[in-house]
Short mmCIF file of C-alpha atoms and ligand atoms in Angstrom, two decimals:
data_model
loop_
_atom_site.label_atom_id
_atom_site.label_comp_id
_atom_site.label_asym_id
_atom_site.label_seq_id
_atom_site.Cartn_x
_atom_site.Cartn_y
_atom_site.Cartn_z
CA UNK A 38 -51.00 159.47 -154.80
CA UNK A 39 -52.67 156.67 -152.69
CA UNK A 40 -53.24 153.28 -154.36
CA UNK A 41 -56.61 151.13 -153.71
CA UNK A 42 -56.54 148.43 -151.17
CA UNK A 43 -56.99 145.16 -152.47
CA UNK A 44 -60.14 144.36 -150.28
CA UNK A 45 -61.36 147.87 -150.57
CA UNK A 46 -64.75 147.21 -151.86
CA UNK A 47 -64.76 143.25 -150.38
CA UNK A 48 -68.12 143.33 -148.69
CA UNK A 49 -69.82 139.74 -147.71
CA UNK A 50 -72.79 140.29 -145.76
CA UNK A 51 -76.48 140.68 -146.78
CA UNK A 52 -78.35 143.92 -147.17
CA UNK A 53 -76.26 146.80 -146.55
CA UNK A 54 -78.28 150.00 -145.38
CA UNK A 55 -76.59 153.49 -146.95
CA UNK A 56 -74.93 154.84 -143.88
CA UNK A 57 -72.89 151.76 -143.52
CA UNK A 58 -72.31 151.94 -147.26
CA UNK A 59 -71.09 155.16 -147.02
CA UNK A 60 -69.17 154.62 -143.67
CA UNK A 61 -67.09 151.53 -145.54
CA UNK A 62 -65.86 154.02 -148.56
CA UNK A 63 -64.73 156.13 -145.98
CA UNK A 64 -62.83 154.18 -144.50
CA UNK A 65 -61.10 152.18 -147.43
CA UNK A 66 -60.98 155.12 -150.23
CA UNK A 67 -58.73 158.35 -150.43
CA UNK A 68 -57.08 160.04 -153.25
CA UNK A 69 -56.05 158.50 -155.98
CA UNK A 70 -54.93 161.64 -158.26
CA UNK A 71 -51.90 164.24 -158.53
CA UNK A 72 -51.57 167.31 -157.02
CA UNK A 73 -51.01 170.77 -158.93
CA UNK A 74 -50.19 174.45 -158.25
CA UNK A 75 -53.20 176.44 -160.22
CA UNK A 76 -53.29 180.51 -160.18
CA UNK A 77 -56.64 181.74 -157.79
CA UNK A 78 -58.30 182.49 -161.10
CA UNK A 79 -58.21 179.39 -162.56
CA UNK A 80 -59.20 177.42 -159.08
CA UNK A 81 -62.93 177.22 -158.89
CA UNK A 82 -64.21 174.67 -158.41
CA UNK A 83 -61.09 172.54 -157.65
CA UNK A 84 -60.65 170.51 -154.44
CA UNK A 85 -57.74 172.56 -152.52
CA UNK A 86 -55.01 169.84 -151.86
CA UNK A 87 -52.90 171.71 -148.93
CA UNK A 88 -54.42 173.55 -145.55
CA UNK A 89 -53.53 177.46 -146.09
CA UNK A 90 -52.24 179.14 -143.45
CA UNK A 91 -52.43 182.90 -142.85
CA UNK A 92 -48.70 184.85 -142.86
CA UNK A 93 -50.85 188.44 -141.23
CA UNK A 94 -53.58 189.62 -140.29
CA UNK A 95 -56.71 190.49 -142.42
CA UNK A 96 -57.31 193.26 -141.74
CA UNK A 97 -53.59 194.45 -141.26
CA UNK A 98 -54.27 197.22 -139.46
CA UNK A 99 -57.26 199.08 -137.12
CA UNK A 100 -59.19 200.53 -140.25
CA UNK A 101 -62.20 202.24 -140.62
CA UNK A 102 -65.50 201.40 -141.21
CA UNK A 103 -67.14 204.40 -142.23
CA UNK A 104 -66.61 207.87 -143.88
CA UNK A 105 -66.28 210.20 -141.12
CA UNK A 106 -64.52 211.94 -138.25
CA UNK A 107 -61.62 209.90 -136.03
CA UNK A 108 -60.96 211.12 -132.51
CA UNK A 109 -60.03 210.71 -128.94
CA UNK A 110 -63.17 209.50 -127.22
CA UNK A 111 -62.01 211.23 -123.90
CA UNK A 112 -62.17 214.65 -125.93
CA UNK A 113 -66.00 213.96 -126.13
CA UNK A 114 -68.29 215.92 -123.83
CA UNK A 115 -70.84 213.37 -123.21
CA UNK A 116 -73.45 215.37 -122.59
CA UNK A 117 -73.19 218.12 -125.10
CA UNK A 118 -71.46 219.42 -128.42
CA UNK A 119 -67.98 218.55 -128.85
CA UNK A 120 -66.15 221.38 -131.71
CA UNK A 121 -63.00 219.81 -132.60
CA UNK A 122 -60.64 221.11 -135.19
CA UNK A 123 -59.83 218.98 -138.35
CA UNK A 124 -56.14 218.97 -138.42
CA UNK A 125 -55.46 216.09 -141.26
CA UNK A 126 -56.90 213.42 -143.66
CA UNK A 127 -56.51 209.81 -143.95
CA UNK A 128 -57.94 207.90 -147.13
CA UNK A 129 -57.80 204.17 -147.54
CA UNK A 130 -54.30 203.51 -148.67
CA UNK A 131 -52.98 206.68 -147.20
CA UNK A 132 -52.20 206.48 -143.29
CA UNK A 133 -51.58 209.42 -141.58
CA UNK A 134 -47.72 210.58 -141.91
CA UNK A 135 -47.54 211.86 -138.15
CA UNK A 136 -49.20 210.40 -134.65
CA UNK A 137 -52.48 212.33 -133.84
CA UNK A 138 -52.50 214.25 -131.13
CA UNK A 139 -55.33 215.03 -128.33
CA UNK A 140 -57.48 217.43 -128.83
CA UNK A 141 -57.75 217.12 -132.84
CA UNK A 142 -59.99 215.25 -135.26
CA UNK A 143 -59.14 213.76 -138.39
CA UNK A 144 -60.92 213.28 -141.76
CA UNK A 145 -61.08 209.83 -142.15
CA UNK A 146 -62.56 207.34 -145.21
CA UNK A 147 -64.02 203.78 -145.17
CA UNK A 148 -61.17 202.05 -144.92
CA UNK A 149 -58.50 204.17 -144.16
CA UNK A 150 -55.73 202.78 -141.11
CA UNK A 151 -56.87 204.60 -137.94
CA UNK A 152 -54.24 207.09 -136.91
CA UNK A 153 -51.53 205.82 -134.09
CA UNK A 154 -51.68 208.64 -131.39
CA UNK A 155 -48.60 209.95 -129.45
CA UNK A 156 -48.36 208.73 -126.06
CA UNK A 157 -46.72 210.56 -122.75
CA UNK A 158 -43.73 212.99 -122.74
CA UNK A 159 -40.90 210.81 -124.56
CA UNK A 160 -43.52 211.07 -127.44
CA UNK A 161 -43.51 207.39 -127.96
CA UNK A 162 -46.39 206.16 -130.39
CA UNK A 163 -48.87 204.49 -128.46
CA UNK A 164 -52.85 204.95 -128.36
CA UNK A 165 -54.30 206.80 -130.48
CA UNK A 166 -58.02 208.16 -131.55
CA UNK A 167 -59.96 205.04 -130.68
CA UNK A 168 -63.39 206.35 -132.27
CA UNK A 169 -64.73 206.99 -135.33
CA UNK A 170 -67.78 209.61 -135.98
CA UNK A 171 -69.62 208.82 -139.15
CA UNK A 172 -69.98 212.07 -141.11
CA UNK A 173 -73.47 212.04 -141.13
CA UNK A 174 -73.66 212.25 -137.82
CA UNK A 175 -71.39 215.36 -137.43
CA UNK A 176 -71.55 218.58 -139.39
CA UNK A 177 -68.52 220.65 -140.46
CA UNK A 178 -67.82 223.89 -139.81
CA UNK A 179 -64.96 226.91 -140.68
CA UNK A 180 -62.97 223.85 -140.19
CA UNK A 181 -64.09 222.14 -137.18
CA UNK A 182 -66.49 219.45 -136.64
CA UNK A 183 -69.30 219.77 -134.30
CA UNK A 184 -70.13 216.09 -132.58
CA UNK A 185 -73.47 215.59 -131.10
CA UNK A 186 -72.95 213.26 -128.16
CA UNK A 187 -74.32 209.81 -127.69
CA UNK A 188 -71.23 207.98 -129.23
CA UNK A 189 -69.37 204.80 -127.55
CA UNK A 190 -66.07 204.35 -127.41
CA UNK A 191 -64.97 202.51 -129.62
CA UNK A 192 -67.42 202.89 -132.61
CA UNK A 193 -67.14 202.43 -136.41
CA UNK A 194 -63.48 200.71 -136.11
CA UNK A 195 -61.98 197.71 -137.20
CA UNK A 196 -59.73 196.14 -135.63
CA UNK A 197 -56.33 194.11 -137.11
CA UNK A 198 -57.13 190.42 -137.11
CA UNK A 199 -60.71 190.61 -136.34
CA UNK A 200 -61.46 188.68 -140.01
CA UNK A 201 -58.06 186.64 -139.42
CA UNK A 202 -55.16 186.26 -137.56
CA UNK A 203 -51.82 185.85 -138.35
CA UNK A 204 -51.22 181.57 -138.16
CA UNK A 205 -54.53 180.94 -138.34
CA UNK A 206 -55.44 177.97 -140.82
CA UNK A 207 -57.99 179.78 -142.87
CA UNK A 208 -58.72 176.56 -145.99
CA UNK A 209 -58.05 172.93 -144.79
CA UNK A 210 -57.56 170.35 -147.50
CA UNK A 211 -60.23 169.13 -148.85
CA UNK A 212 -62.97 171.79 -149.75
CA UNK A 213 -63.99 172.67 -152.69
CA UNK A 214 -63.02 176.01 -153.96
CA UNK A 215 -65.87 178.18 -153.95
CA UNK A 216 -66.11 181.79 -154.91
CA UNK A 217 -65.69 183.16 -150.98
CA UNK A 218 -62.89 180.15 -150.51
CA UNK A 219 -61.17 181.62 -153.07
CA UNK A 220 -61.70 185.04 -151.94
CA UNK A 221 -60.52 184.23 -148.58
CA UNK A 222 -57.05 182.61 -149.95
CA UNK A 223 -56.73 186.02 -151.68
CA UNK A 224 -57.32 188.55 -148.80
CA UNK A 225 -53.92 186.36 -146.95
CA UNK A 226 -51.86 186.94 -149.76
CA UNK A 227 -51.67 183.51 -151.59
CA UNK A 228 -51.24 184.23 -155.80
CA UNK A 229 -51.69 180.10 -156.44
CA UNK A 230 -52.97 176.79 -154.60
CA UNK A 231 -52.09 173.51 -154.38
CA UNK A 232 -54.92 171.34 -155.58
CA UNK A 233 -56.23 168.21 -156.97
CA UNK A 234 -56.07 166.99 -160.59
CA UNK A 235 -59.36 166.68 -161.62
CA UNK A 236 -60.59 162.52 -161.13
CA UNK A 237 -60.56 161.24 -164.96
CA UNK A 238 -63.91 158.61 -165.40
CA UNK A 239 -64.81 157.38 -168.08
CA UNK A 240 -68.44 156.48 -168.70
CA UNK A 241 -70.22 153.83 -170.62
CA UNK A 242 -73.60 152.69 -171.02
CA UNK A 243 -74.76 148.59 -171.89
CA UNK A 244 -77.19 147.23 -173.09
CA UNK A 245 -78.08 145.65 -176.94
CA UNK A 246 -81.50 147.71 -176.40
CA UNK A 247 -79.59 151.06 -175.69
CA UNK A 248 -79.44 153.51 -178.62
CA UNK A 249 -77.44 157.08 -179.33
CA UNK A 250 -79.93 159.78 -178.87
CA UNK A 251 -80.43 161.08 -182.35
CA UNK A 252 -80.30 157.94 -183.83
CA UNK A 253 -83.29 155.25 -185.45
CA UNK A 254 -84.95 153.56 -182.95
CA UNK A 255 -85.69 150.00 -183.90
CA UNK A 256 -88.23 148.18 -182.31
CA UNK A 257 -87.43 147.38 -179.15
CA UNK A 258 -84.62 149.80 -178.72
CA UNK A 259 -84.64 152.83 -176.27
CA UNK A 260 -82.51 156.50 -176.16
CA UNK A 261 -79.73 156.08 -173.60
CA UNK A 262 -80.35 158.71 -171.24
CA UNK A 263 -77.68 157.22 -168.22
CA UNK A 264 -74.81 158.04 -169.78
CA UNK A 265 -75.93 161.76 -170.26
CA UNK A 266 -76.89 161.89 -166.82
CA UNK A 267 -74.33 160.55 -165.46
CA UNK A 268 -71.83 162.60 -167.57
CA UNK A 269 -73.80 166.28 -166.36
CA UNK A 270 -73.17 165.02 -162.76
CA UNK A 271 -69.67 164.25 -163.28
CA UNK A 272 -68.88 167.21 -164.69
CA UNK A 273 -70.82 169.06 -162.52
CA UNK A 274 -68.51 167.68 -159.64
CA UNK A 275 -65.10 169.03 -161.17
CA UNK A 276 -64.54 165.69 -162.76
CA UNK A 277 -62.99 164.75 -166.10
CA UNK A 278 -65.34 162.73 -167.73
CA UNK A 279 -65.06 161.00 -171.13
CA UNK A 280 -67.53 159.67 -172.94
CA UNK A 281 -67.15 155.84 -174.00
CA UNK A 282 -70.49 155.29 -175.54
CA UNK A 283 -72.90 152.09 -175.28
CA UNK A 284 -71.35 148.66 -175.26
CA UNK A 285 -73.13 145.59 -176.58
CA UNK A 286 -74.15 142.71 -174.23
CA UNK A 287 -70.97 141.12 -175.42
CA UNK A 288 -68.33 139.91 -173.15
CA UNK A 289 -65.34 139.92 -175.24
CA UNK A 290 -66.21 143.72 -176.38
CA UNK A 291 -66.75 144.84 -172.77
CA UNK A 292 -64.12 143.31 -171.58
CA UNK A 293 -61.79 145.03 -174.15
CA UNK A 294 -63.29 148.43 -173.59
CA UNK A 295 -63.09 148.35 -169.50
CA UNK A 296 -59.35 146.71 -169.80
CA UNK A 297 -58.45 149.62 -172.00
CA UNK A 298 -60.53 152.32 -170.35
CA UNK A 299 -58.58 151.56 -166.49
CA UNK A 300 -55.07 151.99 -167.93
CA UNK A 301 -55.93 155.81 -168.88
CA UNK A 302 -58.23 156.57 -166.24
CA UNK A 303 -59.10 156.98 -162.67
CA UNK A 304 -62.49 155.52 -162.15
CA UNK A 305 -64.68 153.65 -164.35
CA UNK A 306 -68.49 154.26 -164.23
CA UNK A 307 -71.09 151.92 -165.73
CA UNK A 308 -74.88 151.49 -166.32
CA UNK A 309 -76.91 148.79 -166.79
CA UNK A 310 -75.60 145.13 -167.07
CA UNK A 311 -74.66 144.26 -163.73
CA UNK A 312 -77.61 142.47 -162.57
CA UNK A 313 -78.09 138.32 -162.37
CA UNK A 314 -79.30 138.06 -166.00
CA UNK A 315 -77.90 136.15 -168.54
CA UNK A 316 -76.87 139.18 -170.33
CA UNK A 317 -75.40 140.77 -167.70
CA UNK A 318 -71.74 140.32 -168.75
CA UNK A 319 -69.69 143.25 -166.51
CA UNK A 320 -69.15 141.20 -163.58
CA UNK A 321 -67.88 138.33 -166.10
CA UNK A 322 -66.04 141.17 -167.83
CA UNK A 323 -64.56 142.45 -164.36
CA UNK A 324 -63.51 139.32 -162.70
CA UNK A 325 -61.38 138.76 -166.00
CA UNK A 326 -59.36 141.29 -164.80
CA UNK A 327 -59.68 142.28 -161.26
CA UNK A 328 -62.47 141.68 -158.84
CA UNK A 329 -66.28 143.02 -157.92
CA UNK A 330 -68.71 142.71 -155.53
CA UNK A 331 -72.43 143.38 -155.22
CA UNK A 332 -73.31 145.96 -152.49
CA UNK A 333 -76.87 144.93 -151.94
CA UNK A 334 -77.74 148.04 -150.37
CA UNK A 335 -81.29 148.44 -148.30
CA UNK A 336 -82.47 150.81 -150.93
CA UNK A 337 -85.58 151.43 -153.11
CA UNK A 338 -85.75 152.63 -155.74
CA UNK A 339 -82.29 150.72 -156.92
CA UNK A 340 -80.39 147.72 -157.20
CA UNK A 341 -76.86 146.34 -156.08
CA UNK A 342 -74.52 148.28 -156.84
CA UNK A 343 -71.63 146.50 -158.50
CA UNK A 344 -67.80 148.17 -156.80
CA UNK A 345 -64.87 146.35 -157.96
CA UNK A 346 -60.73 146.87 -159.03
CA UNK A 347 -59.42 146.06 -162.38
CA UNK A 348 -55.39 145.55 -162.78
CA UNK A 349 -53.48 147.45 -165.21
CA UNK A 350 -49.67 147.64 -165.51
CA UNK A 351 -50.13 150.80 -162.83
CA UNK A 352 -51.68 149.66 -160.10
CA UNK A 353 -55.78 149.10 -159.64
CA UNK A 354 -58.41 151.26 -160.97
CA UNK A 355 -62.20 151.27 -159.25
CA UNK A 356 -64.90 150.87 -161.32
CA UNK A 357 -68.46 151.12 -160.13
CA UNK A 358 -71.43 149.62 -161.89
CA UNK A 359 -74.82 151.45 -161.29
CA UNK A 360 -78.01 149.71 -162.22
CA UNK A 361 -79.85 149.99 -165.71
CA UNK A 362 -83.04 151.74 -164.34
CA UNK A 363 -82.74 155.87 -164.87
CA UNK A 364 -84.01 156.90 -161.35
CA UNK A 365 -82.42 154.14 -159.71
CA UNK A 366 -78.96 155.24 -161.51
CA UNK A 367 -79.89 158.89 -159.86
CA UNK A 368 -80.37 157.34 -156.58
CA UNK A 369 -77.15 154.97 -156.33
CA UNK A 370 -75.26 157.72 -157.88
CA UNK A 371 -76.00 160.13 -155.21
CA UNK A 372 -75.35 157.93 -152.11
CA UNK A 373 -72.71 156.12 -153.03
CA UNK A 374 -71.20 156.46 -156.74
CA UNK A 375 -71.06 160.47 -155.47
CA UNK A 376 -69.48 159.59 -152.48
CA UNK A 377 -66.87 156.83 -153.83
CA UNK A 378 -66.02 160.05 -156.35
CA UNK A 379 -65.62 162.75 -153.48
CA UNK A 380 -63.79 160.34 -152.04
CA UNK A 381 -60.92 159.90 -154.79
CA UNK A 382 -61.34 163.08 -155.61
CA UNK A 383 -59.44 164.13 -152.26
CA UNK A 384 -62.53 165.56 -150.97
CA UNK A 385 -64.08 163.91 -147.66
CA UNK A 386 -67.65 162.77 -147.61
CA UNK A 387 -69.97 165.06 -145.47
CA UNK A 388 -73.43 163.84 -145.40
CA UNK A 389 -75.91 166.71 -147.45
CA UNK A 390 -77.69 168.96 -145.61
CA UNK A 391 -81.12 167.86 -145.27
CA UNK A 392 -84.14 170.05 -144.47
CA UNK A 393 -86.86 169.18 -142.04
CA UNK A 394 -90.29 170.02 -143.70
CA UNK A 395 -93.66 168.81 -143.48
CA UNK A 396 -94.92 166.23 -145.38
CA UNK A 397 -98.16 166.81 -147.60
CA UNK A 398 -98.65 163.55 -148.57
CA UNK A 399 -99.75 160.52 -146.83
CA UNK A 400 -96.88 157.38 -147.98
CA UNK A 401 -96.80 153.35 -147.11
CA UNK A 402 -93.24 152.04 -147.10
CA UNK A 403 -91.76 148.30 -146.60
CA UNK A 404 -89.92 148.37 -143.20
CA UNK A 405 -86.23 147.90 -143.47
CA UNK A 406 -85.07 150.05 -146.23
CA UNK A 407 -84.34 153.39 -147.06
CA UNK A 408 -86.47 155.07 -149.75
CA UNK A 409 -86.41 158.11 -151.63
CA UNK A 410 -89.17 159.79 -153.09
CA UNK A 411 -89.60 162.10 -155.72
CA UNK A 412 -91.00 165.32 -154.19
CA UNK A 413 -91.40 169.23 -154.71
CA UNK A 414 -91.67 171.89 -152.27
CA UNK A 415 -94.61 173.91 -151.76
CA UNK A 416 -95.50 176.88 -149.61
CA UNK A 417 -98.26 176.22 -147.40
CA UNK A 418 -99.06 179.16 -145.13
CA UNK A 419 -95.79 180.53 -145.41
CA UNK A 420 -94.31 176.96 -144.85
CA UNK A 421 -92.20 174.93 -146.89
CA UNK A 422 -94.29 171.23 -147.20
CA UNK A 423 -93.08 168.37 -149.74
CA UNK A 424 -95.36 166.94 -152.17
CA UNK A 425 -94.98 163.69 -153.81
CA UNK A 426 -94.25 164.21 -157.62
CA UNK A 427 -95.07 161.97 -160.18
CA UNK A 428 -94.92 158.32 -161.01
CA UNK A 429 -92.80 156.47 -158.39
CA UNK A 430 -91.41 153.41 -160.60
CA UNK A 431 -87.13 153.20 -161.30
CA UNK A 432 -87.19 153.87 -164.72
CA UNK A 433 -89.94 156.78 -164.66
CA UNK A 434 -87.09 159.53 -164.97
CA UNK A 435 -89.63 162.32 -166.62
CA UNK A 436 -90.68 162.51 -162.12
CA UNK A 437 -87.13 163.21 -161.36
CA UNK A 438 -87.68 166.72 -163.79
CA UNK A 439 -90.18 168.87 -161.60
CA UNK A 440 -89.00 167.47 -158.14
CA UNK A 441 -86.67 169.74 -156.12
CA UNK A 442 -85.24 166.64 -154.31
CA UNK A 443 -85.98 163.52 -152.48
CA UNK A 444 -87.90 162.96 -149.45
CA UNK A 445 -85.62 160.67 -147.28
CA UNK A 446 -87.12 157.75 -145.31
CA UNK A 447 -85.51 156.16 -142.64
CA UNK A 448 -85.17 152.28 -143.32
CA UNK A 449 -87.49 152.02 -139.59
CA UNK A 450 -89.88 154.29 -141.10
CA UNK A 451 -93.41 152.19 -142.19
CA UNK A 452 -95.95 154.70 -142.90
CA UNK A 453 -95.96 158.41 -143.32
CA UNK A 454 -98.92 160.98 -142.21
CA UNK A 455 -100.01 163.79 -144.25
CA UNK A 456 -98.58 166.50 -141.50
CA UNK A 457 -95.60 164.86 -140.39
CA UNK A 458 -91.79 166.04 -140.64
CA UNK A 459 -89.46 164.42 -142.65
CA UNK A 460 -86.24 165.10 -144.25
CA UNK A 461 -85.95 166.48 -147.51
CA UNK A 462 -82.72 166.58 -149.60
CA UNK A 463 -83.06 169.01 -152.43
CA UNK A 464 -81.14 168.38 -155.21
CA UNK A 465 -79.01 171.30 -154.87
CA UNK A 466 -77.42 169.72 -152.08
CA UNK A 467 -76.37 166.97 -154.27
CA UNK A 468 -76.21 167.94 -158.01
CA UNK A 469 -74.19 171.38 -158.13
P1 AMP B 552 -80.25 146.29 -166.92
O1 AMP B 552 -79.67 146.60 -165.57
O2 AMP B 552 -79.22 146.29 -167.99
O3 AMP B 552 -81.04 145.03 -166.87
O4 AMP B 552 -81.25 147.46 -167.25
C1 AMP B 552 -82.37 147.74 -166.43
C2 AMP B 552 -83.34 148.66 -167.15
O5 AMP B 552 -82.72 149.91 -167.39
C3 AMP B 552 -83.78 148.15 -168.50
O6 AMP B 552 -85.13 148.47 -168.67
C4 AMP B 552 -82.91 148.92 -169.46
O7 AMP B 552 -83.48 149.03 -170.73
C5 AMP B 552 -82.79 150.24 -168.77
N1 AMP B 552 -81.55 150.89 -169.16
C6 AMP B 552 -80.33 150.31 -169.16
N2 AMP B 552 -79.39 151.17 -169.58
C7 AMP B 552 -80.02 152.32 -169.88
C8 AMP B 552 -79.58 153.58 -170.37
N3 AMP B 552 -78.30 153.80 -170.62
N4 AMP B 552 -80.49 154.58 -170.52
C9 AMP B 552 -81.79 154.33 -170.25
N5 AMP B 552 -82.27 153.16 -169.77
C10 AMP B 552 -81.40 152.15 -169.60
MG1 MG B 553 -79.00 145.60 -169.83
#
């Protein structure tokens, strides 16, 4: 397991756009957390921590791919009938327990290893029926199949190896274990994987103002949503996330909860408090014990983001402060709270897919930073076209429910025509 640089988050310039954000943890974070062997059923969703190699091939042998009639294609009359007799059967799991001979056709299944053929006086194995005729194509009669012609060489088999070869390195460390992943590791052979233990983060929320959903709501107070949010996305990405509650704007009881929260875990994720006010008292709370800087990233809608390490008797832990604002937390979590996870997670960072649509909204933006907008998709004439959804402001999360993703503007971009392309990221990219 890798340990954290000590300048791995030391960043001193001025506005940072998100690529370059991104581009940094690259460079500076890997994983942090243990490998395990886990059985393929209990895999999913795990981040594979070894590059599986195939021992055969898939398929292991020329096979089938319909129900039907194999043959010698040089036995065919290609331009009439062909009545061959049906001298044996092959189903899958059942190969033929002699070499096929010339002249004969065998029952075959979907499936079923294509029969090895007898080659030249010594009788040596060697070539046999190369073609398969599906049995609806063919009718059967007193034991003999009748063949219409029309039929190339070659047809309705499978070849050994055409899925994978022997050697070949079918999973490479790194991706996440998804349902054909898995199945892939399965057709070579391999009963368990070598993966990453999940990243352990624990999650709190600040703020005197910031209230447990269910409870009274004194004047002044709000529900914290952040923590819930963030939680769902963690656990969404494999993680395992515990739940530390809301802290006060206090900086003896923050800094007691993060100094006790690093020894146990792997990551540290915050909302709220990490801005230039008075009662902002993480980055107080932090330096205590470690360092942090202030990304100021060339964003909208968010804030710095707030990366630092905090000592414990193990080495440093990471903890990332997102701002207080509920979109803006959605935002910074997703380009680089997302990232720093994938990252220490074992999993690189690929950029999301992002879809070029048209826009159906007409948009003013401030040159020089990189904005995402709340937007739906919308079938226009068959097309796919993004419209602008709801309120814009940082803390308006209801517009976040009813988008399908963000409309992503370039930090050059100034003003955007009804008509135009852009890129949309839908949040199924990003949150699954
Ligand atoms: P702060 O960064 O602490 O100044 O918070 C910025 C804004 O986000 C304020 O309006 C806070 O009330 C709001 N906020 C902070 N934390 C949460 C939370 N956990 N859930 C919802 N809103 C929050
Ligand atoms: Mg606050």
């Amino acid at each position: 397991m890798a340990q954290l640089s000590d300048d791995c988050f030391a960043f001193g310039g001025d506005l940072m756009s998100v690529a370059a954000a991104q581009d940094a943890l690259r460079q500076r974070i890997s994983a942090v957390v243990d490998t395990q062997t886990v059985a393929l059923g209990a895999a999913g969703g795990k981040i594979l921590a070894e590059d599986v190699t195939a021992p055969l091939n898939v398929p292991a042998h020329d096979n089938s791919a319909v129900d039907g009639y194999a043959v010698y294609f040089d036995d065919l009359d290609p331009t009439g009938e062909t009545s061959l007799p049906v001298t044996g059967r092959v189903a899958a799991g059942h190969p033929l327990d002699r070499p096929a001979k010339p002249g004969e056709a065998i029952r075959i299944f979907t499936g079923a290893p294509v029969p090895v053929g007898e080659s030249g006086p010594g009788g040596d194995i060697g070539p046999g029926p190369d073609t398969i005729m599906m049995q609806e194509d063919c009718r059967e009669e007193s034991g003999r199949v009748i063949i219409q012609p029309g039929i190339e060489r070659g047809a309705n088999r499978r070849f050994a190896g055409e899925d994978v070869r022997a050697g070949d390195v079918v999973l490479s460390a790194g991706c996440r274990l998804q349902p054909q992943t898995i199945g892939l590791a399965a057709s070579v052979g391999r009963e368990t994987l070598r993966v990453y233990k999940p990243l352990r983060v624990a999650v709190f929320s600040t703020g005197d103002e910031v209230r447990e959903p269910g409870a009274a709501l004194p004047p002044g107070a709000i529900y914290d949503s952040n923590r819930f949010t963030l939680m769902a996305a963690l656990t969404h990405m494999g993680c395992q996330a515990t739940d530390l509650g809301i802290l006060p704007d206090r900086l003896d009881t923050i800094q007691a909860a993060i100094g006790e929260a690093a020894a146990t875990h792997d990551l540290l994720l915050t909302s709220g408090g990490v801005s230039m006010g008075d009662e902002d008292h993480v980055k107080t709370a932090v330096d205590a014990q470690g360092s942090l800087d202030f990304w100021r990233l060339a964003i909208k809608p968010g804030r710095p983001v707030a990366l630092g390490r905090i000592e414990t008797p193990n080495g440093a832990t990471p903890i990332a402060g997102l701002p207080g604002n509920p979109v803006a937390v959605m935002v910074t979590f997703l380009m680089i709270a997302r990232p720093l996870i994938l990252l220490l997670s074992g999993c690189p960072y690929i950029d999301p897919i992002r879809y070029r649509v048209r826009s159906g909204f007409e948009y003013a933006k401030k040159q020089g930073r990189r904005e995402f907008v709340r937007a739906r998709i919308v079938t226009d004439d068959g097309e796919p076209v993004a419209q602008k959804h709801g309120r814009g402001g940082a803390g308006v999360l209801s517009s976040l429910v009813g988008a399908d993703g963000f409309v992503d503007l370039p930090e050059d971009t100034t003003h955007l025509d009804t008509g135009g392309m852009i890129d949309f990221l839908p949040f199924t990219e990003v949150l699954n």
